[in-house]
Coordinates of C-alpha atoms and ligand atoms in Angstrom, one line a residue:
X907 CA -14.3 -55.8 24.9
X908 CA -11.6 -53.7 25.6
X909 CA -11.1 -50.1 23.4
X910 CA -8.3 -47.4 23.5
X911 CA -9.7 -43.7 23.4
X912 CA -7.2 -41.3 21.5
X913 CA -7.4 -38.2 23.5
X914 CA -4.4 -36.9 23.6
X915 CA -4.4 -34.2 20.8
X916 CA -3.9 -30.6 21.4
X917 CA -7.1 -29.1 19.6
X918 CA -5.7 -26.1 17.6
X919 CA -8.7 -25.7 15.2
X920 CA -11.2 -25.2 18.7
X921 CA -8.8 -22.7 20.5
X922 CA -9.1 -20.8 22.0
X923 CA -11.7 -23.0 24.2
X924 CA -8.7 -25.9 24.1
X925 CA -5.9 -23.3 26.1
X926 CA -7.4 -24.7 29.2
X927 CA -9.7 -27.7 28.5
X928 CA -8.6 -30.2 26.1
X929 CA -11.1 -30.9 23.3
X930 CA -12.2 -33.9 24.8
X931 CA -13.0 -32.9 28.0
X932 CA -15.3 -29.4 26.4
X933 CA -18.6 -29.4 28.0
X934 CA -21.1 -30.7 25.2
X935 CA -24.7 -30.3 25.9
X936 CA -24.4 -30.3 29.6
X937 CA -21.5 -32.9 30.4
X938 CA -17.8 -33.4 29.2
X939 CA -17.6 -34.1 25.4
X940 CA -16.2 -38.1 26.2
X941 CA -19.2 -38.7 28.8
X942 CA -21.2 -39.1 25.7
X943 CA -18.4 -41.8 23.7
X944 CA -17.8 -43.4 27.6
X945 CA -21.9 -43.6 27.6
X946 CA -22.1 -45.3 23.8
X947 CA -18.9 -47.4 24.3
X948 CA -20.8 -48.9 27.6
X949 CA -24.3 -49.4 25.7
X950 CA -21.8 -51.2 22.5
X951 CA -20.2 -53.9 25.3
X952 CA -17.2 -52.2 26.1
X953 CA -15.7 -52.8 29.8
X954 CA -12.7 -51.2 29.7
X955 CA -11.5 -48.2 28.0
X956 CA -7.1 -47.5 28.1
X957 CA -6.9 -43.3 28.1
X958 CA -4.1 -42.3 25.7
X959 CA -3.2 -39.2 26.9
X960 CA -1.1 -36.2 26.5
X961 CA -1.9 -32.9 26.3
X962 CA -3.0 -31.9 29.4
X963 CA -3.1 -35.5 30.8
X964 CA -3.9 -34.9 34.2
X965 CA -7.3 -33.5 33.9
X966 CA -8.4 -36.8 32.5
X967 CA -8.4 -38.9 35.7
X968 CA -9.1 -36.2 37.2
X969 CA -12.7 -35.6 35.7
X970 CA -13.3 -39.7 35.6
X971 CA -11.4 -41.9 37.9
X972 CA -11.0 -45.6 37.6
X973 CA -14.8 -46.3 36.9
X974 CA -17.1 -43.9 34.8
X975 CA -20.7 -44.8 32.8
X976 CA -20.3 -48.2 33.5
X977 CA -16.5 -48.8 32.4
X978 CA -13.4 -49.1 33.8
X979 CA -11.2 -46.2 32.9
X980 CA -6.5 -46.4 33.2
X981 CA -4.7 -43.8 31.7
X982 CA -1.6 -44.1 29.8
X983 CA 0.4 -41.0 29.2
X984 CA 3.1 -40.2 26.1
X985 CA 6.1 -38.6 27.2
X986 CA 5.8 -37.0 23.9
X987 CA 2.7 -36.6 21.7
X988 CA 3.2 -39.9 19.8
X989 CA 0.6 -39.4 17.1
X990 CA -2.6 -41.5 16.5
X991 CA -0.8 -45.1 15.7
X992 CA 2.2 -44.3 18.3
X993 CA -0.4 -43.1 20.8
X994 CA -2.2 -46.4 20.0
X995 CA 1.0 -48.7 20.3
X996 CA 2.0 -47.1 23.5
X997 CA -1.5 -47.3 25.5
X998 CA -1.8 -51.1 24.2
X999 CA 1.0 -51.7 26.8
X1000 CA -2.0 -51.3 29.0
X1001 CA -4.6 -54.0 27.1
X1002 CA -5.7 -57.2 29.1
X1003 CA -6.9 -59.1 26.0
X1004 CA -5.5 -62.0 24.2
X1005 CA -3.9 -61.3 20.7
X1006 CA -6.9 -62.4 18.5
X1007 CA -9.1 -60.4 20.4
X1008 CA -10.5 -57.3 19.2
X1009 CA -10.0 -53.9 20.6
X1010 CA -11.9 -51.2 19.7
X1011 CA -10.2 -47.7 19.1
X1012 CA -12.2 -44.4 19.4
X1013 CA -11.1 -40.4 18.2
X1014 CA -11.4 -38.6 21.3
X1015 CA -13.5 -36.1 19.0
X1016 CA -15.5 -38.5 17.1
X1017 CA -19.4 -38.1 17.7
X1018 CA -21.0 -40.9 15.7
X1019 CA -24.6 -42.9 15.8
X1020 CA -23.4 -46.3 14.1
X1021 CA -23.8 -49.6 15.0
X1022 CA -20.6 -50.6 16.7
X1023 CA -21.7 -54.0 17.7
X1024 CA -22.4 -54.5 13.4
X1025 CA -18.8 -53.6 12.9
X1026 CA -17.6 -55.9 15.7
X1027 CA -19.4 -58.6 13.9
X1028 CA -17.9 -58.3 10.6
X1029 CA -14.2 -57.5 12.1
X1030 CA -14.7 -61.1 14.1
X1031 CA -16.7 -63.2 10.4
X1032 CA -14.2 -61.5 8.0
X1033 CA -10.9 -62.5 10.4
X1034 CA -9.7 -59.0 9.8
X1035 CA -6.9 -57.4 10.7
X1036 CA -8.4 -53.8 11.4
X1037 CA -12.0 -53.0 10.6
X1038 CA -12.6 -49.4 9.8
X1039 CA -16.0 -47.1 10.3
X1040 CA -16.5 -45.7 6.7
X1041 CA -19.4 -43.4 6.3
X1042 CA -20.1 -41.8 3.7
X1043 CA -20.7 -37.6 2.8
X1044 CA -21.7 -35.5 0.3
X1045 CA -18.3 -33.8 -0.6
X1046 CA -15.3 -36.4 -0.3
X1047 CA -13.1 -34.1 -1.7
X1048 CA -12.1 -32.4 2.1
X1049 CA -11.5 -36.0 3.2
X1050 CA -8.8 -38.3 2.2
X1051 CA -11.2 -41.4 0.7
X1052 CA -11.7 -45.4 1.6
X1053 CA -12.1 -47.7 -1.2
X1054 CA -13.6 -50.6 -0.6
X1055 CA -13.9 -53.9 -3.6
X1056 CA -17.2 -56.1 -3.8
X1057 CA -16.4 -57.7 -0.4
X1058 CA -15.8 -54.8 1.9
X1059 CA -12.0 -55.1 2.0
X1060 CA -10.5 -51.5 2.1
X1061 CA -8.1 -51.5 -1.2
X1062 CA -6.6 -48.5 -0.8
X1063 CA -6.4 -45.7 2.0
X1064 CA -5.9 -42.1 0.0
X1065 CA -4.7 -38.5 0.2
X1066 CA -7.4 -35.5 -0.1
X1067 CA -8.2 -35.1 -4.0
X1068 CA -10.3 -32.9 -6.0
X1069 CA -11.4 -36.2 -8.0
X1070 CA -12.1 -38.6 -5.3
X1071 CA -12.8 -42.1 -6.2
X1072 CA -15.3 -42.8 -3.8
X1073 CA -18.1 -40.5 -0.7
X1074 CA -16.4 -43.7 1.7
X1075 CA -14.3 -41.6 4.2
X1076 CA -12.2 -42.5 7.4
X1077 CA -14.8 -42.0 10.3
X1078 CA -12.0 -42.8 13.1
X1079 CA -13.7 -45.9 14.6
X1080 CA -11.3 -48.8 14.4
X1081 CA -11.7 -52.9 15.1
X1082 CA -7.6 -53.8 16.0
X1083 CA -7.3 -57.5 16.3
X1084 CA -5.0 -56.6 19.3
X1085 CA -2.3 -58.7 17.4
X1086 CA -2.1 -55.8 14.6
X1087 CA -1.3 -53.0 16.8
X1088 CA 2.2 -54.6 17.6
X1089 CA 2.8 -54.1 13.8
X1090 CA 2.9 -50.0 15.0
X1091 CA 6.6 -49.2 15.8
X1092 CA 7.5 -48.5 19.2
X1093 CA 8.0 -45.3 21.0
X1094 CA 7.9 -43.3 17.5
X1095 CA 6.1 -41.0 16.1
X1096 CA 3.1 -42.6 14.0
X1097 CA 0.3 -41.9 12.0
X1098 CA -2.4 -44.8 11.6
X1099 CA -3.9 -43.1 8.7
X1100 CA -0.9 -41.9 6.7
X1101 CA 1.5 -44.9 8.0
X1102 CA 0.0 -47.6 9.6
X1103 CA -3.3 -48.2 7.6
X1104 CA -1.5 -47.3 4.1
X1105 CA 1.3 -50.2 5.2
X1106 CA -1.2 -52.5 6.4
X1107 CA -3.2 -52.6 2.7
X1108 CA 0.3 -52.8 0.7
X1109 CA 1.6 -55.8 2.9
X1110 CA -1.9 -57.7 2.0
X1111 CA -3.3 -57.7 5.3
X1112 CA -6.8 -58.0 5.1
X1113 CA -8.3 -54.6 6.3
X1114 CA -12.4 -54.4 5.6
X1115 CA -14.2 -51.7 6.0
X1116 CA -17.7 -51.2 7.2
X1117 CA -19.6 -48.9 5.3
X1118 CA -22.9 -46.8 7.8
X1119 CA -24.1 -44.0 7.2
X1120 CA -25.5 -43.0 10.6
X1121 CA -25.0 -39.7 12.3
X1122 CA -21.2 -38.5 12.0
X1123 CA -19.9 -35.6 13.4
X1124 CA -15.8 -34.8 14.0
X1125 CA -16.0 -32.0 16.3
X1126 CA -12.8 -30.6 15.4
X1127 CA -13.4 -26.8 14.8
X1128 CA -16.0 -24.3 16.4
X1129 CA -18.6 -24.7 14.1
X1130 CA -18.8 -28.4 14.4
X1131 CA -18.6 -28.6 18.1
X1132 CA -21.2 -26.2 18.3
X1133 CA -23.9 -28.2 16.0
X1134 CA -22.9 -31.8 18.0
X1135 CA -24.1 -29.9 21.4
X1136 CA -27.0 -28.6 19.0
X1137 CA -28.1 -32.1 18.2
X1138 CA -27.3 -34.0 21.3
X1139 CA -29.3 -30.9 22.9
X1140 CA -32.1 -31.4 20.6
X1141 CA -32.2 -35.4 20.2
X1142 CA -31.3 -35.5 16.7
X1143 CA -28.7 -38.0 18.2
X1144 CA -29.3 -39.5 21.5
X1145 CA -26.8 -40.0 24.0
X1146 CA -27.3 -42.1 27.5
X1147 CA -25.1 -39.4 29.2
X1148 CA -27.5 -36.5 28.7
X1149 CA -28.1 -34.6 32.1
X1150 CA -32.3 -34.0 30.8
X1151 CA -34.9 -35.2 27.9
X1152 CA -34.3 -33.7 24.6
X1153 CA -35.7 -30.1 23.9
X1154 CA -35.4 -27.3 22.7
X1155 CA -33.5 -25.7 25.2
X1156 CA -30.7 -27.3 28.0
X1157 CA -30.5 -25.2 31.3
X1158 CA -28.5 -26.2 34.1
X1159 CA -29.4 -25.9 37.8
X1160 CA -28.5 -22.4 39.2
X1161 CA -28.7 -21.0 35.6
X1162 CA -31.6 -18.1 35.2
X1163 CA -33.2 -17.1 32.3
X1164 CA -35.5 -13.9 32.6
X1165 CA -39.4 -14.7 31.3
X1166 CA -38.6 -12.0 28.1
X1167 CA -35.6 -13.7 27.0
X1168 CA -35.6 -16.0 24.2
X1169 CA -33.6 -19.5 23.8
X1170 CA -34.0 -21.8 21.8
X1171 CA -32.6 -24.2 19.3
X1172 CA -30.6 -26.9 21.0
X1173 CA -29.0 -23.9 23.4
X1174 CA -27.2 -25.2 26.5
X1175 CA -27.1 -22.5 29.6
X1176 CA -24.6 -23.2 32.0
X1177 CA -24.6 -23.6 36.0
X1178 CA -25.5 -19.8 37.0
X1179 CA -24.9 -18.8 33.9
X1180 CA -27.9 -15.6 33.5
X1181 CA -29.8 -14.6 30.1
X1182 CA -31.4 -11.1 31.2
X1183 CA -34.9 -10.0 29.8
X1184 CA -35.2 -9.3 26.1
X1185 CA -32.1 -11.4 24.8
X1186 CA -32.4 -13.8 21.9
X1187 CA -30.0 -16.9 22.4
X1188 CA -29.9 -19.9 19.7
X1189 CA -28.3 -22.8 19.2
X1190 CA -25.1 -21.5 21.4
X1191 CA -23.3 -23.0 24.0
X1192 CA -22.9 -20.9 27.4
X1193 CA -20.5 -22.4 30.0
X1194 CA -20.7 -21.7 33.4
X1195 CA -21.7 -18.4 34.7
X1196 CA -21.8 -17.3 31.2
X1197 CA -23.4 -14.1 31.0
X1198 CA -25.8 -12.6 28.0
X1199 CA -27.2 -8.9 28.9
X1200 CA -30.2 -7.1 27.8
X1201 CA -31.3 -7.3 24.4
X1202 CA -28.1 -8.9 23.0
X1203 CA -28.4 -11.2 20.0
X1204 CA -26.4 -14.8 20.4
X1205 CA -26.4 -17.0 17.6
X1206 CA -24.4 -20.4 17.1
X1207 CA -21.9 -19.4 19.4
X1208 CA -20.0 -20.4 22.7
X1209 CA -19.3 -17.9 25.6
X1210 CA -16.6 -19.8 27.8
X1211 CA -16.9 -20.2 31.9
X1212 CA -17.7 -16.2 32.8
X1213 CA -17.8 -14.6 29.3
X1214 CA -20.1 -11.9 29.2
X1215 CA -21.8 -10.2 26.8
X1216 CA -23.2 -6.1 27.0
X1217 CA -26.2 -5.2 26.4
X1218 CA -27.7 -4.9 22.9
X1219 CA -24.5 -6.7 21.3
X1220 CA -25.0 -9.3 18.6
X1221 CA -22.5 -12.2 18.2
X1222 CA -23.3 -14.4 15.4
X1223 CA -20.6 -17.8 14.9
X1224 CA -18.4 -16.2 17.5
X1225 CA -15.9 -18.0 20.4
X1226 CA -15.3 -16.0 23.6
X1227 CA -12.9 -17.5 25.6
X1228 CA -12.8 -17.7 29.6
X1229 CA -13.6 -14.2 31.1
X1230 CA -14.1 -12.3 27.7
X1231 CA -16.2 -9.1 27.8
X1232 CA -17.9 -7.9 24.7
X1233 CA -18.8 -4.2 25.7
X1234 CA -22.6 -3.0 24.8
X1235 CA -22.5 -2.3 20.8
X1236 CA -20.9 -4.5 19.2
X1237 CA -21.6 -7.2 16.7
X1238 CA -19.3 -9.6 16.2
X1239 CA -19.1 -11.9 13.0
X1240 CA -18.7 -15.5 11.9
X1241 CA -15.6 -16.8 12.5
X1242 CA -14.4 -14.3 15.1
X1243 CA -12.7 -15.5 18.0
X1244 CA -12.2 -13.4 21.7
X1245 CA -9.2 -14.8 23.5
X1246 CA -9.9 -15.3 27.3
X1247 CA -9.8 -12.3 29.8
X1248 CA -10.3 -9.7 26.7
X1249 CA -12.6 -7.1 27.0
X1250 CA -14.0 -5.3 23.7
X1251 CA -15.0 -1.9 25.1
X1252 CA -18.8 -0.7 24.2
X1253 CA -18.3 0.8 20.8
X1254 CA -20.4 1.1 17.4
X1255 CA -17.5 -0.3 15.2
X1256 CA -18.4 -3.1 13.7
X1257 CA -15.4 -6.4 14.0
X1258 CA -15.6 -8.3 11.1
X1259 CA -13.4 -11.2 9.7
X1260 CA -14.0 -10.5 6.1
X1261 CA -12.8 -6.8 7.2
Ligands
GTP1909 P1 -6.3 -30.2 15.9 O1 -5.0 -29.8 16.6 O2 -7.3 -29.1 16.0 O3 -6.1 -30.9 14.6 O4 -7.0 -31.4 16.9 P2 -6.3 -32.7 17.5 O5 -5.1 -32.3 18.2 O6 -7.3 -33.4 18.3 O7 -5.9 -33.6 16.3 P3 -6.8 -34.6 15.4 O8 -8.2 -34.1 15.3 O9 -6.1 -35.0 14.2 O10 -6.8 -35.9 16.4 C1 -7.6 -37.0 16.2 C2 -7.7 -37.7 17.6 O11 -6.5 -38.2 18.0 C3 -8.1 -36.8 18.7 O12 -9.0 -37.6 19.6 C4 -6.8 -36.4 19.4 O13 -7.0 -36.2 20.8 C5 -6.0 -37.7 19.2 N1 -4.6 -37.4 19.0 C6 -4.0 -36.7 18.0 N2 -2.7 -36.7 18.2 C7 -2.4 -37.4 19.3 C8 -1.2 -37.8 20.0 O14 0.0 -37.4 19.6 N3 -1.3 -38.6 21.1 C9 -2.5 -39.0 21.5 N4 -2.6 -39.8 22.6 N5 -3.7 -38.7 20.9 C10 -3.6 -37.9 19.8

């Protein structure tokens, strides 16, 4: 089976981690973020994955080649960000398969545990035209909402509501039979959830949808791209593309941690990144050569490649960006993000969002 991987987005929710990486491409519990889909993708009988690419499009070659956990990788790029359906129109100028085939399409920023092989199946019994991932959460109302009738065909596709009908919710996996993608205009810009699915429903296709509720994660902001590394980290989902056995704790060769530090819950450490004696360090990301001092307090974090961190400080839900110092001192709230190459002198003011 052949799938298209939507990676061309430029991230504006994670920045500033996205100014250099694209989302995609963010390490995630040792290894670029898509290592993990490319992993799942091979393990679900994919053998051939078409890039669509953008933002940033080199890099993605660059980090994977023609050949990469077990499938071959091309890359079409958009002269223009085309959107998710033009992005998927343009890159199936790249697809090999026949027109009743189906060709799976993954969100480059889509961590998800379901059973893609099940939703192959009923995409291929149901003749479908598109097969959706629904999964269901606890409040739809920050989601646009998936009905689905008595048979599993998707009757309507809808805008965020306070009074959603239904928990079902786009997940961002798709079944195409490649046939239905040419119905996506050409070389515009196109949105397969606010055009493309919406047109396909009111023109009678039939569009099913099926409903798993396994683990689901969109990594789209900080906080969410911090607990996927958490849980890939700590096995709560497994990925084939993890560099060690679940634990509590990732490190990375050349990374040290002194014997009085502590780190723990699902924390990666990064290639010679260095946690001195007395720190505390939980369920953060550090990049490479990441640096957390003396007796400074890290909680559900990220320090980008060479952030460092004074002694005593305390960052708690905090982004630093490449280079970025936080002088000894400081404490740093949820939310708060350090742009790359800033340093925060040492200081006993306090930064606080809700300031
Ligand atoms: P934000 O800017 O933070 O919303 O992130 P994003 O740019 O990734 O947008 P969004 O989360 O809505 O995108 C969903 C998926 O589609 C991601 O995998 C994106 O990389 C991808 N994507 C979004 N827009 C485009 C586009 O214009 N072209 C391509 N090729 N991919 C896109």
């Amino acid at each position: 089976m052949e799938a298209i991987l939507l990676v061309g987005g430029q991230g504006t929710r994670l920045r500033p981690l996205t100014i250099s990486t694209p989302k995609p491409l963010l390490p995630t519990a040792g290894v670029a973020f898509l290592a993990h889909q490319l992993a799942r993708a091979h393990a679900a009988g994919v053998t051939r994955i078409v890039f669509a690419t953008s933002y940033r499009a080199e890099m993605f070659e660059a980090a994977f080649g023609d050949h990469a956990h077990g499938v071959d990788l091309t890359y079409v790029t958009e002269d223009e960000p085309l959107g998710t359906g033009g992005a998927i129109r343009n890159a199936s100028r790249a697809l090999v398969s026949s027109p009743d085939d189906p060709v799976l399409i993954l969100n480059g920023d889509i961590l998800s545990g379901h059973d893609v092989q099940a939703q192959v199946d009923l995409h291929e019994k149901t003749n479908a035209a598109v097969t959706l991932h629904l999964t269901e959460v606890d409040d739809p109302s920050r989601f646009g909402c998936v009905p689905t009738d008595t048979n599993g065909r998707v009757t309507a596709f809808l805008e965020k509501t306070p009074h959603p009908v239904t928990n079902q919710i786009n997940a961002g996996c798709y079944v195409f039979r490649r046939s239905a993608i040419e119905t996506i205009p050409e070389d515009e810009v196109v949105s397969v959830e606010r055009e493309t699915f919406p047109s396909l429903i009111a023109s009678g296709a039939p569009v099913m949808g099926h409903v798993e509720s396994a683990y689901w994660l969109d990594v789209g902001t900080p906080e969410a791209f911090i607990q996927g590394s958490r849980d890939l980290v700590l096995g709560t989902l497994t990925s084939p593309a993890m560099p060690g056995p679940p634990g509590d704790r990732l490190t990375l060769p050349g990374a040290t941690v002194a014997p009085g530090a502590v780190v723990r819950g699902g924390t990666t450490v990064g290639r010679n990144a260095v946690i001195e004696s007395g720190a505390t360090v939980t369920g953060s990301i550090l990049l490479d050569e990441a640096h957390v001092a003396e007796g400074a307090t890290v909680r559900d974090s990220v320090l980008s490649r060479a952030a460092r961190v004074g002694p005593g400080a305390v960052l708690d839900g905090v982004v630093l960006g490449d280079g970025a110092v936080v002088g000894p001192g400081n404490e740093l709230r949820p939310g708060l993000r350090v742009w790359p190459g800033i340093e925060l002198p040492p200081t006993a003011i306090r930064f606080s969002t809700d300031a």
